[in-house]
mmCIF file of C-alpha atoms in Angstrom:
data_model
loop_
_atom_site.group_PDB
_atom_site.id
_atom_site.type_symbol
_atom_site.label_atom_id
_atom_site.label_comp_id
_atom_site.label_asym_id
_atom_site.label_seq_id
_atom_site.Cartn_x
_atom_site.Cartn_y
_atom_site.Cartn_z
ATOM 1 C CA UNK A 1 9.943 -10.862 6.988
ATOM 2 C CA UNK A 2 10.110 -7.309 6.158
ATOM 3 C CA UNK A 3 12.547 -5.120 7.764
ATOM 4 C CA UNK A 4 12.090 -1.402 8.477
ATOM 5 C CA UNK A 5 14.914 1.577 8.656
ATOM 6 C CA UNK A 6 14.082 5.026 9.814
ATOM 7 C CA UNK A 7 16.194 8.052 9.374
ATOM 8 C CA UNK A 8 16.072 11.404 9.674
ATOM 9 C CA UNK A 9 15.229 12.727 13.317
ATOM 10 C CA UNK A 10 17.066 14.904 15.254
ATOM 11 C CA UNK A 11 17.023 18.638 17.466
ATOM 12 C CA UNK A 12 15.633 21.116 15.908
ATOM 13 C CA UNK A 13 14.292 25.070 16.861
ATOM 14 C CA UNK A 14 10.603 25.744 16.880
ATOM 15 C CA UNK A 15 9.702 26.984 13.517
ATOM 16 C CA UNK A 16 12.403 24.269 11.969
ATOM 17 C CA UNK A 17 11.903 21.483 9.330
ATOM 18 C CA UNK A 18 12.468 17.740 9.172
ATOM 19 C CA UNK A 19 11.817 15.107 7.006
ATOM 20 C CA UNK A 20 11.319 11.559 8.144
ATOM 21 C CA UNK A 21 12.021 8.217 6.077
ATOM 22 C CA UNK A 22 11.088 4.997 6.664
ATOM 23 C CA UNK A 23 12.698 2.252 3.934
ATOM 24 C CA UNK A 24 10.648 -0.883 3.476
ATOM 25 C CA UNK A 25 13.159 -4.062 2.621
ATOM 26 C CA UNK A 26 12.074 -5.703 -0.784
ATOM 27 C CA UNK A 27 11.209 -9.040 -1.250
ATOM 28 C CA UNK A 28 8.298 -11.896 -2.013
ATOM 29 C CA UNK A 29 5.482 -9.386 -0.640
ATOM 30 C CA UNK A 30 3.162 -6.273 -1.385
ATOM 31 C CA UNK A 31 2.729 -3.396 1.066
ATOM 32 C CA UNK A 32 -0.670 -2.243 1.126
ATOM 33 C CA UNK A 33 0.037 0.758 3.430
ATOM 34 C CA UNK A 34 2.069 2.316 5.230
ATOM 35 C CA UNK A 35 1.627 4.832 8.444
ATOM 36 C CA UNK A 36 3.219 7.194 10.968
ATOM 37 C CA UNK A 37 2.749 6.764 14.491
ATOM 38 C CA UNK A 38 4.080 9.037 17.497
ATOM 39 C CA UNK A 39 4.480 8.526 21.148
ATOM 40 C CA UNK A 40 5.563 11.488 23.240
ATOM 41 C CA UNK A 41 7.063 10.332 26.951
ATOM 42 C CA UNK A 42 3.719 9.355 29.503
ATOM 43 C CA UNK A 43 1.542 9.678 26.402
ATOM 44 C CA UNK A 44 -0.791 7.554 24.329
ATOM 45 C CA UNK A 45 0.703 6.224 20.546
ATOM 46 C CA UNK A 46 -1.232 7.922 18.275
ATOM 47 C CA UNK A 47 -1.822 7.750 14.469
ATOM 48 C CA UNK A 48 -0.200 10.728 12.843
ATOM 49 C CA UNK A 49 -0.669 10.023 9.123
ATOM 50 C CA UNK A 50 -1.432 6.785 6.840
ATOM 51 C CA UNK A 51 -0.940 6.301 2.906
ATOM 52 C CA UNK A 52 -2.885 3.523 1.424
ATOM 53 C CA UNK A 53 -3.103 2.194 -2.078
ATOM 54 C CA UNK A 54 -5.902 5.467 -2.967
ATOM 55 C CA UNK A 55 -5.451 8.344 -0.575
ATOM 56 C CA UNK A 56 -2.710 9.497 2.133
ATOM 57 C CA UNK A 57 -4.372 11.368 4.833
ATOM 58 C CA UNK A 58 -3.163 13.130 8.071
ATOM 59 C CA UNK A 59 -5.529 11.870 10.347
ATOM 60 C CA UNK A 60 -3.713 14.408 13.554
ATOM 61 C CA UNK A 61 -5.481 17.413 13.649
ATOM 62 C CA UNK A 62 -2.727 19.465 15.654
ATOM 63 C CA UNK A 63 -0.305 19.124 12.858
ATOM 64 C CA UNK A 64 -3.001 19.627 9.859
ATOM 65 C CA UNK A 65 -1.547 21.884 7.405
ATOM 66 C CA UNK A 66 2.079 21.192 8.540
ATOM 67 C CA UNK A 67 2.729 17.988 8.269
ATOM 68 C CA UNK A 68 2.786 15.663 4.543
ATOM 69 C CA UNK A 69 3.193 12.373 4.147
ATOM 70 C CA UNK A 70 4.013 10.673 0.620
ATOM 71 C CA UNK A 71 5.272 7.577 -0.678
ATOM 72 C CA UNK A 72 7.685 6.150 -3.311
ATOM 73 C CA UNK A 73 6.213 3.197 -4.234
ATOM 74 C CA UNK A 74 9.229 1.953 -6.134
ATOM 75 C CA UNK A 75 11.898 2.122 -3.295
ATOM 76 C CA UNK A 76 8.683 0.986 -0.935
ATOM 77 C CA UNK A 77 9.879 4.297 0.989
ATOM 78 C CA UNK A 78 7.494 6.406 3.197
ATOM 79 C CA UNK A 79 8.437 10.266 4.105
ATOM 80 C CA UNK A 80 6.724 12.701 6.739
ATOM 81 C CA UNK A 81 7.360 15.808 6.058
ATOM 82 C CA UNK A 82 7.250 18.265 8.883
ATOM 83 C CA UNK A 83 7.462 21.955 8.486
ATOM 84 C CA UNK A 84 6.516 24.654 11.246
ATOM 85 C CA UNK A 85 7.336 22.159 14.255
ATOM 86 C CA UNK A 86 6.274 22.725 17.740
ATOM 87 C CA UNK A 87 7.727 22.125 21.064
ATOM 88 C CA UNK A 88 4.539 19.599 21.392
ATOM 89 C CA UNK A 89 5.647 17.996 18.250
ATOM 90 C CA UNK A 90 8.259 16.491 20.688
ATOM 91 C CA UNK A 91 8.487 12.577 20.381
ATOM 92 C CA UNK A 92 9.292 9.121 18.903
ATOM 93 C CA UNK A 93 8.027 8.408 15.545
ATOM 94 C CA UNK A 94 7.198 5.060 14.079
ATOM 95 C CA UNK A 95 6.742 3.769 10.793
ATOM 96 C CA UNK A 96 4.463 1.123 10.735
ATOM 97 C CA UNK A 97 4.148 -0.908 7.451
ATOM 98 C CA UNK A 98 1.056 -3.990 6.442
ATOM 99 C CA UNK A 99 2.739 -6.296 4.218
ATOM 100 C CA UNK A 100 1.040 -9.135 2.171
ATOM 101 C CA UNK A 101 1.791 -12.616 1.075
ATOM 102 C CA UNK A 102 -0.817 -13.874 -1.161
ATOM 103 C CA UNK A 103 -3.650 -14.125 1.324
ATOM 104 C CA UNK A 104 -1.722 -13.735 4.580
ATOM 105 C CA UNK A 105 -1.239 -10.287 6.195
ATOM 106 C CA UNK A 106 1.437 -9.411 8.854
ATOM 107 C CA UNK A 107 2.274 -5.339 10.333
ATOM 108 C CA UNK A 108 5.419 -4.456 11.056
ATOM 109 C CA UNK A 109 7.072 -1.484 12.959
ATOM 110 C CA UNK A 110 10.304 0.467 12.633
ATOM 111 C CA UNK A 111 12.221 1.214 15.286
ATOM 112 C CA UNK A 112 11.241 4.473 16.175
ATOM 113 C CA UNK A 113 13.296 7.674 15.883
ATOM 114 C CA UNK A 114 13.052 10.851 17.852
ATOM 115 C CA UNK A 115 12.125 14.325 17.193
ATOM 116 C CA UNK A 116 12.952 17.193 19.714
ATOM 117 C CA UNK A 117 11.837 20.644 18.878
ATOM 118 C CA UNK A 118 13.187 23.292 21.733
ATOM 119 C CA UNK A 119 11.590 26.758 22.313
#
């Protein structure tokens, strides 16, 4: 089982910075990728950014240009960073991790931790 930890939400002014981390347990499995995920209240979950084994793309076109995501492949750690936030920016972010035992594949989610960005 893998367990996930994410840190580093919080209130912040328009304009502001934060930088998200979501910390991957270690044991007898490979991660093949890992992705961010946001839900704002009465809103769809949608796929902010993903970093596979090749490439790490922000697939969100609102936040193109402001937001990176990168990976430490050695502490299995994934970071979002987000500069120039928006009052829109405004919800709970998930980590969401694909982990791998030999041939048998299982996702996993992190809790969730919110971002508030006031005017």
């Amino acid at each position: 089982q893998v367990q996930l930890v994410e840190s580093g939400g919080g209130l912040v002014q328009a304009g502001g910075s934060l930088r998200l981390s979501c910390a991957a347990s270690r044991g007898k499995f490979s991660i093949d990728d890992m992705e961010w995920y946001r839900q704002a209240p009465g809103k769809q979950r949608e796929l902010v950014a993903t970093s596979s084994t090749y490439s790490s793309t922000v697939s969100l076109d609102s936040v193109k240009g402001r937001f990176t995501i990168s990976r430490e492949r050695a502490k299995n750690t994934l970071y979002l960073q987000m500069d120039s936030l928006k009052p829109e920016d405004t919800a709970v972010y998930y980590c969401r991790v694909t982990a791998r035992w030999g041939s048998a594949r299982a996702e996993y989610w992190g809790q969730g931790t919110q971002v508030t960005v006031s005017s």
